[in-house]
Amino acid sequence: MQGTIEATTKMKEKKQERSEFARWSFKHACISATLAALAVLGFRFGIMNYQVAVVIIIGAAALGVIAVLSAIVSILAIITAVETKVTGAPMAITGLILGLAVVTPVFQTIQAGYKVPRIHDITTDLQNPPAFTAIAAIRTTDHNPLDRKTPARLAELQQAGYPGLGPILIDKDPARVFENAVSLVEERGWEIVAATAGKGIIEATATTRIMGFKDDVVIRISAKEGQSIVDMRSASRIGISDMGTNAARIRLFLNDLNNT
């Protein structure tokens, strides 16, 4: 009986100790999330350029990794502690969530970049790509060129990376397809820069949700024996690689247009 009482007393008197790893996780996660948010907002509002924002985001992701690892160590210590009651679970869990929120999208972007060619101008017609006219006039020297000469093997790299990408044939007259294409562009929230029904040309700008990157698109609709051939081109204004965004944009748009 006395032994039971002593054991119970020792359990009640178990020393409490806050996990230093939990505190490190929370601190690094907060700094990481703050830096990432500042980089995104700074770029979107024109306070910093693309290169500076990317460097800050990479630094934020590195801090996020430290936060995640520290949180895991802290949680394991809390679970496995025997003689000492380790506290700090809320801080560790918060650090883990915030850290993952920063690290995950950065990791996914880097991973996507390794799977696709390092190019930023994609078209369904490699021989005669749709030309930008209105958008070419508003692009600056700070943006990627539209001559499709960068890199030198652009067409070859695209063919290797996206071999199935090409124009679509729609069994409708060009006027109807043009109207449907304009509607789809508007539904996606792209900014229409020019839309000429007589030429079957639509030029627009798509803005990514998080970073606010601007990619320009041109859609060309041509008549062929009562049907319509639709070509599309999507080109990023900045960055060496588009991480596969432009090809995905073209595929999704043409698929939706074909099913309209």
mmCIF file of C-alpha atoms in Angstrom:
data_model
loop_
_atom_site.group_PDB
_atom_site.id
_atom_site.type_symbol
_atom_site.label_atom_id
_atom_site.label_comp_id
_atom_site.label_asym_id
_atom_site.label_seq_id
_atom_site.Cartn_x
_atom_site.Cartn_y
_atom_site.Cartn_z
ATOM 1 C CA MET A 1 0.000 0.000 0.000
ATOM 2 C CA GLN A 2 2.784 2.363 0.942
ATOM 3 C CA GLY A 3 4.649 1.573 -2.281
ATOM 4 C CA THR A 4 1.568 2.414 -4.327
ATOM 5 C CA ILE A 5 1.211 5.757 -2.540
ATOM 6 C CA GLU A 6 4.888 6.581 -3.121
ATOM 7 C CA ALA A 7 4.606 5.711 -6.835
ATOM 8 C CA THR A 8 1.516 7.868 -7.162
ATOM 9 C CA THR A 9 3.284 10.740 -5.397
ATOM 10 C CA LYS A 10 6.271 10.441 -7.742
ATOM 11 C CA MET A 11 3.960 10.556 -10.764
ATOM 12 C CA LYS A 12 2.328 13.698 -9.453
ATOM 13 C CA GLU A 13 5.733 15.207 -8.775
ATOM 14 C CA LYS A 14 7.058 14.321 -12.247
ATOM 15 C CA LYS A 15 9.212 17.173 -13.431
ATOM 16 C CA GLN A 16 7.820 19.268 -16.260
ATOM 17 C CA GLU A 17 10.122 20.499 -18.967
ATOM 18 C CA ARG A 18 9.254 22.534 -22.046
ATOM 19 C CA SER A 19 10.687 21.171 -25.266
ATOM 20 C CA GLU A 20 13.328 23.469 -26.720
ATOM 21 C CA PHE A 21 12.721 21.849 -30.107
ATOM 22 C CA ALA A 22 9.075 22.907 -29.917
ATOM 23 C CA ARG A 23 10.119 26.480 -29.342
ATOM 24 C CA TRP A 24 12.657 26.347 -32.170
ATOM 25 C CA SER A 25 10.035 24.869 -34.469
ATOM 26 C CA PHE A 26 7.488 27.563 -33.673
ATOM 27 C CA LYS A 27 10.035 30.380 -33.998
ATOM 28 C CA HIS A 28 11.500 29.183 -37.299
ATOM 29 C CA ALA A 29 8.038 28.453 -38.720
ATOM 30 C CA CYS A 30 6.803 31.964 -37.902
ATOM 31 C CA ILE A 31 9.863 33.545 -39.514
ATOM 32 C CA SER A 32 9.532 31.224 -42.519
ATOM 33 C CA ALA A 33 5.856 32.022 -43.086
ATOM 34 C CA THR A 34 6.469 35.756 -42.625
ATOM 35 C CA LEU A 35 9.326 35.815 -45.142
ATOM 36 C CA ALA A 36 7.325 33.800 -47.684
ATOM 37 C CA ALA A 37 4.337 36.139 -47.326
ATOM 38 C CA LEU A 38 6.546 39.223 -47.661
ATOM 39 C CA ALA A 39 8.174 37.793 -50.817
ATOM 40 C CA VAL A 40 4.817 37.042 -52.443
ATOM 41 C CA LEU A 41 3.287 40.403 -51.540
ATOM 42 C CA GLY A 42 6.490 42.267 -52.378
ATOM 43 C CA PHE A 43 6.590 40.787 -55.866
ATOM 44 C CA ARG A 44 2.873 41.197 -56.545
ATOM 45 C CA PHE A 45 2.981 44.874 -55.571
ATOM 46 C CA GLY A 46 6.190 45.569 -57.457
ATOM 47 C CA ILE A 47 8.317 46.241 -54.373
ATOM 48 C CA MET A 48 10.883 43.591 -55.337
ATOM 49 C CA ASN A 49 11.807 41.847 -58.548
ATOM 50 C CA TYR A 50 11.394 38.187 -59.411
ATOM 51 C CA GLN A 51 14.951 37.152 -58.542
ATOM 52 C CA VAL A 52 14.869 38.710 -55.075
ATOM 53 C CA ALA A 53 11.466 37.174 -54.317
ATOM 54 C CA VAL A 54 12.668 33.707 -55.339
ATOM 55 C CA VAL A 55 15.785 33.960 -53.147
ATOM 56 C CA ILE A 56 13.663 34.982 -50.159
ATOM 57 C CA ILE A 57 11.208 32.146 -50.756
ATOM 58 C CA ILE A 58 14.039 29.608 -50.942
ATOM 59 C CA GLY A 59 15.404 30.976 -47.677
ATOM 60 C CA ALA A 60 11.934 30.767 -46.139
ATOM 61 C CA ALA A 61 11.647 27.154 -47.279
ATOM 62 C CA ALA A 62 15.006 26.325 -45.649
ATOM 63 C CA LEU A 63 13.734 27.742 -42.360
ATOM 64 C CA GLY A 64 10.532 25.793 -42.895
ATOM 65 C CA VAL A 65 12.515 22.555 -43.150
ATOM 66 C CA ILE A 66 14.197 23.342 -39.821
ATOM 67 C CA ALA A 67 10.772 24.026 -38.312
ATOM 68 C CA VAL A 68 9.357 20.725 -39.551
ATOM 69 C CA LEU A 69 12.321 18.671 -38.347
ATOM 70 C CA SER A 70 12.320 20.407 -34.960
ATOM 71 C CA ALA A 71 8.590 19.788 -34.605
ATOM 72 C CA ILE A 72 9.016 16.072 -35.348
ATOM 73 C CA VAL A 73 11.806 15.745 -32.764
ATOM 74 C CA SER A 74 9.710 17.630 -30.215
ATOM 75 C CA ILE A 75 6.601 15.524 -30.771
ATOM 76 C CA LEU A 76 8.628 12.313 -30.470
ATOM 77 C CA ALA A 77 10.155 13.570 -27.228
ATOM 78 C CA ILE A 78 6.715 14.414 -25.840
ATOM 79 C CA ILE A 79 5.330 10.995 -26.746
ATOM 80 C CA THR A 80 8.263 8.937 -25.496
ATOM 81 C CA ALA A 81 9.166 10.885 -22.323
ATOM 82 C CA VAL A 82 9.040 8.664 -19.201
ATOM 83 C CA GLU A 83 10.562 10.320 -16.152
ATOM 84 C CA THR A 84 10.051 13.883 -17.340
ATOM 85 C CA LYS A 85 6.819 15.404 -18.619
ATOM 86 C CA VAL A 86 7.768 17.257 -21.783
ATOM 87 C CA THR A 87 5.430 20.086 -22.778
ATOM 88 C CA GLY A 88 5.148 22.226 -25.870
ATOM 89 C CA ALA A 89 2.891 20.128 -28.097
ATOM 90 C CA PRO A 90 0.774 23.113 -29.292
ATOM 91 C CA MET A 91 3.900 25.019 -30.326
ATOM 92 C CA ALA A 92 5.345 21.963 -32.075
ATOM 93 C CA ILE A 93 2.130 21.231 -33.966
ATOM 94 C CA THR A 94 1.784 24.880 -35.013
ATOM 95 C CA GLY A 95 5.399 24.891 -36.170
ATOM 96 C CA LEU A 96 4.838 21.682 -38.117
ATOM 97 C CA ILE A 97 1.743 23.033 -39.899
ATOM 98 C CA LEU A 98 3.281 26.423 -40.741
ATOM 99 C CA GLY A 99 6.530 24.836 -41.849
ATOM 100 C CA LEU A 100 4.776 22.396 -44.153
ATOM 101 C CA ALA A 101 2.634 25.217 -45.554
ATOM 102 C CA VAL A 102 5.806 26.923 -46.788
ATOM 103 C CA VAL A 103 7.925 23.891 -47.678
ATOM 104 C CA THR A 104 5.301 21.838 -49.551
ATOM 105 C CA PRO A 105 4.552 24.226 -52.469
ATOM 106 C CA VAL A 106 8.244 25.070 -52.884
ATOM 107 C CA PHE A 107 9.164 21.371 -52.968
ATOM 108 C CA GLN A 108 6.359 20.608 -55.434
ATOM 109 C CA THR A 109 7.504 23.440 -57.713
ATOM 110 C CA ILE A 110 11.120 22.270 -57.676
ATOM 111 C CA GLN A 111 10.020 18.687 -58.288
ATOM 112 C CA ALA A 112 7.876 19.782 -61.243
ATOM 113 C CA GLY A 113 10.813 21.684 -62.682
ATOM 114 C CA TYR A 114 12.916 18.524 -62.906
ATOM 115 C CA LYS A 115 10.227 16.707 -64.902
ATOM 116 C CA VAL A 116 9.825 19.229 -67.713
ATOM 117 C CA PRO A 117 12.188 20.994 -70.150
ATOM 118 C CA ARG A 118 13.592 24.373 -69.085
ATOM 119 C CA ILE A 119 11.553 26.425 -71.547
ATOM 120 C CA HIS A 120 8.881 29.103 -71.157
ATOM 121 C CA ASP A 121 7.204 29.471 -74.580
ATOM 122 C CA ILE A 122 4.889 26.652 -75.698
ATOM 123 C CA THR A 123 2.869 26.376 -78.897
ATOM 124 C CA THR A 124 0.713 23.815 -80.669
ATOM 125 C CA ASP A 125 2.273 24.747 -84.035
ATOM 126 C CA LEU A 126 6.061 24.479 -84.060
ATOM 127 C CA GLN A 127 6.375 25.398 -87.748
ATOM 128 C CA ASN A 128 4.098 28.455 -87.733
ATOM 129 C CA PRO A 129 3.331 29.428 -84.127
ATOM 130 C CA PRO A 130 0.528 31.948 -83.496
ATOM 131 C CA ALA A 131 2.080 35.408 -83.311
ATOM 132 C CA PHE A 132 1.658 37.946 -80.539
ATOM 133 C CA THR A 133 0.851 41.404 -81.853
ATOM 134 C CA ALA A 134 -1.024 43.473 -79.273
ATOM 135 C CA ILE A 135 0.766 41.793 -76.383
ATOM 136 C CA ALA A 136 4.177 42.194 -78.037
ATOM 137 C CA ALA A 137 3.615 45.940 -77.873
ATOM 138 C CA ILE A 138 3.128 45.936 -74.092
ATOM 139 C CA ARG A 139 5.970 43.584 -73.240
ATOM 140 C CA THR A 140 9.223 45.204 -72.113
ATOM 141 C CA THR A 141 12.904 44.332 -72.485
ATOM 142 C CA ASP A 142 12.773 42.897 -68.952
ATOM 143 C CA HIS A 143 10.447 40.155 -70.205
ATOM 144 C CA ASN A 144 11.358 36.986 -72.068
ATOM 145 C CA PRO A 145 11.652 37.505 -75.848
ATOM 146 C CA LEU A 146 8.888 36.236 -78.127
ATOM 147 C CA ASP A 147 11.121 35.253 -81.054
ATOM 148 C CA ARG A 148 11.198 31.599 -79.946
ATOM 149 C CA LYS A 149 14.985 31.583 -80.198
ATOM 150 C CA THR A 150 15.610 31.226 -76.455
ATOM 151 C CA PRO A 151 16.901 28.643 -75.858
ATOM 152 C CA ALA A 152 18.332 27.835 -79.265
ATOM 153 C CA ARG A 153 16.776 24.334 -79.347
ATOM 154 C CA LEU A 154 13.354 25.510 -78.140
ATOM 155 C CA ALA A 155 11.271 23.595 -80.713
ATOM 156 C CA GLU A 156 13.304 20.426 -80.181
ATOM 157 C CA LEU A 157 13.027 20.675 -76.388
ATOM 158 C CA GLN A 158 9.280 21.222 -76.594
ATOM 159 C CA GLN A 159 8.842 18.265 -78.929
ATOM 160 C CA ALA A 160 10.755 16.036 -76.514
ATOM 161 C CA GLY A 161 8.981 17.320 -73.416
ATOM 162 C CA TYR A 162 5.429 17.555 -74.772
ATOM 163 C CA PRO A 163 5.254 15.222 -77.790
ATOM 164 C CA GLY A 164 1.454 14.992 -77.830
ATOM 165 C CA LEU A 165 0.775 18.716 -77.830
ATOM 166 C CA GLY A 166 -0.825 19.960 -81.043
ATOM 167 C CA PRO A 167 -3.799 21.789 -82.566
ATOM 168 C CA ILE A 168 -7.362 20.512 -82.346
ATOM 169 C CA LEU A 169 -9.992 20.198 -85.069
ATOM 170 C CA ILE A 170 -13.517 21.207 -84.035
ATOM 171 C CA ASP A 171 -16.551 20.363 -86.125
ATOM 172 C CA LYS A 172 -18.000 23.880 -85.905
ATOM 173 C CA ASP A 173 -17.612 27.027 -87.943
ATOM 174 C CA PRO A 174 -14.836 29.462 -86.880
ATOM 175 C CA ALA A 175 -17.278 32.191 -85.793
ATOM 176 C CA ARG A 176 -18.939 29.872 -83.279
ATOM 177 C CA VAL A 177 -15.618 28.540 -82.020
ATOM 178 C CA PHE A 178 -14.316 32.099 -81.651
ATOM 179 C CA GLU A 179 -17.293 33.048 -79.457
ATOM 180 C CA ASN A 180 -16.832 29.939 -77.330
ATOM 181 C CA ALA A 181 -13.106 30.648 -76.963
ATOM 182 C CA VAL A 182 -13.745 34.225 -75.831
ATOM 183 C CA SER A 183 -16.256 32.977 -73.267
ATOM 184 C CA LEU A 184 -13.766 30.439 -71.903
ATOM 185 C CA VAL A 185 -11.054 33.088 -71.643
ATOM 186 C CA GLU A 186 -13.420 35.322 -69.677
ATOM 187 C CA GLU A 187 -14.503 32.452 -67.415
ATOM 188 C CA ARG A 188 -10.872 31.814 -66.517
ATOM 189 C CA GLY A 189 -10.385 35.430 -65.538
ATOM 190 C CA TRP A 190 -7.732 36.080 -68.173
ATOM 191 C CA GLU A 191 -7.354 39.681 -69.275
ATOM 192 C CA ILE A 192 -8.262 39.997 -72.945
ATOM 193 C CA VAL A 193 -5.831 42.338 -74.682
ATOM 194 C CA ALA A 194 -7.170 41.877 -78.212
ATOM 195 C CA ALA A 195 -9.934 39.820 -79.842
ATOM 196 C CA THR A 196 -10.374 40.047 -83.614
ATOM 197 C CA ALA A 197 -13.173 37.845 -84.888
ATOM 198 C CA GLY A 198 -12.303 38.479 -88.560
ATOM 199 C CA LYS A 199 -8.798 37.104 -88.064
ATOM 200 C CA GLY A 200 -9.789 34.505 -85.488
ATOM 201 C CA ILE A 201 -7.169 35.813 -83.064
ATOM 202 C CA ILE A 202 -7.496 36.223 -79.291
ATOM 203 C CA GLU A 203 -4.652 37.602 -77.177
ATOM 204 C CA ALA A 204 -4.908 37.532 -73.401
ATOM 205 C CA THR A 205 -2.887 37.508 -70.194
ATOM 206 C CA ALA A 206 -3.251 34.921 -67.438
ATOM 207 C CA THR A 207 -2.084 35.749 -63.909
ATOM 208 C CA THR A 208 -1.107 32.975 -61.485
ATOM 209 C CA ARG A 209 -2.991 32.951 -58.195
ATOM 210 C CA ILE A 210 -0.217 33.031 -55.603
ATOM 211 C CA MET A 211 2.812 34.796 -57.047
ATOM 212 C CA GLY A 212 0.922 36.781 -59.655
ATOM 213 C CA PHE A 213 3.183 35.700 -62.530
ATOM 214 C CA LYS A 214 1.852 36.877 -65.891
ATOM 215 C CA ASP A 215 1.772 34.480 -68.838
ATOM 216 C CA ASP A 216 0.567 35.652 -72.244
ATOM 217 C CA VAL A 217 -1.583 33.513 -74.523
ATOM 218 C CA VAL A 218 -2.654 33.789 -78.129
ATOM 219 C CA ILE A 219 -5.377 31.636 -79.680
ATOM 220 C CA ARG A 220 -5.675 31.250 -83.455
ATOM 221 C CA ILE A 221 -8.822 29.860 -85.075
ATOM 222 C CA SER A 222 -8.636 28.951 -88.761
ATOM 223 C CA ALA A 223 -11.257 27.587 -91.128
ATOM 224 C CA LYS A 224 -10.873 24.219 -92.823
ATOM 225 C CA GLU A 225 -13.666 22.743 -94.927
ATOM 226 C CA GLY A 226 -16.468 23.955 -92.665
ATOM 227 C CA GLN A 227 -14.555 23.033 -89.518
ATOM 228 C CA SER A 228 -12.120 24.920 -87.318
ATOM 229 C CA ILE A 229 -8.467 24.325 -86.512
ATOM 230 C CA VAL A 230 -7.463 25.847 -83.191
ATOM 231 C CA ASP A 231 -3.853 26.595 -82.329
ATOM 232 C CA MET A 232 -2.678 28.110 -79.074
ATOM 233 C CA ARG A 233 0.514 29.552 -77.672
ATOM 234 C CA SER A 234 1.335 30.384 -74.057
ATOM 235 C CA ALA A 235 4.502 32.251 -73.037
ATOM 236 C CA SER A 236 5.747 33.297 -69.601
ATOM 237 C CA ARG A 237 6.979 36.854 -69.227
ATOM 238 C CA ILE A 238 9.704 35.958 -66.721
ATOM 239 C CA GLY A 239 11.669 32.890 -65.690
ATOM 240 C CA ILE A 240 13.752 30.359 -67.590
ATOM 241 C CA SER A 241 11.393 27.460 -66.948
ATOM 242 C CA ASP A 242 7.611 27.621 -66.671
ATOM 243 C CA MET A 243 7.549 24.381 -64.623
ATOM 244 C CA GLY A 244 5.097 22.909 -67.137
ATOM 245 C CA THR A 245 2.465 25.594 -66.540
ATOM 246 C CA ASN A 246 2.089 26.744 -70.145
ATOM 247 C CA ALA A 247 1.648 23.269 -71.620
ATOM 248 C CA ALA A 248 -0.891 22.401 -68.929
ATOM 249 C CA ARG A 249 -2.765 25.637 -69.598
ATOM 250 C CA ILE A 250 -2.956 24.897 -73.332
ATOM 251 C CA ARG A 251 -4.113 21.308 -72.834
ATOM 252 C CA LEU A 252 -6.855 22.261 -70.362
ATOM 253 C CA PHE A 253 -8.108 25.160 -72.457
ATOM 254 C CA LEU A 254 -8.246 23.225 -75.721
ATOM 255 C CA ASN A 255 -9.916 20.293 -73.996
ATOM 256 C CA ASP A 256 -12.614 22.562 -72.559
ATOM 257 C CA LEU A 257 -13.049 24.346 -75.889
ATOM 258 C CA ASN A 258 -13.419 21.033 -77.689
ATOM 259 C CA ASN A 259 -16.149 20.004 -75.234
ATOM 260 C CA THR A 260 -18.051 23.280 -75.410
#
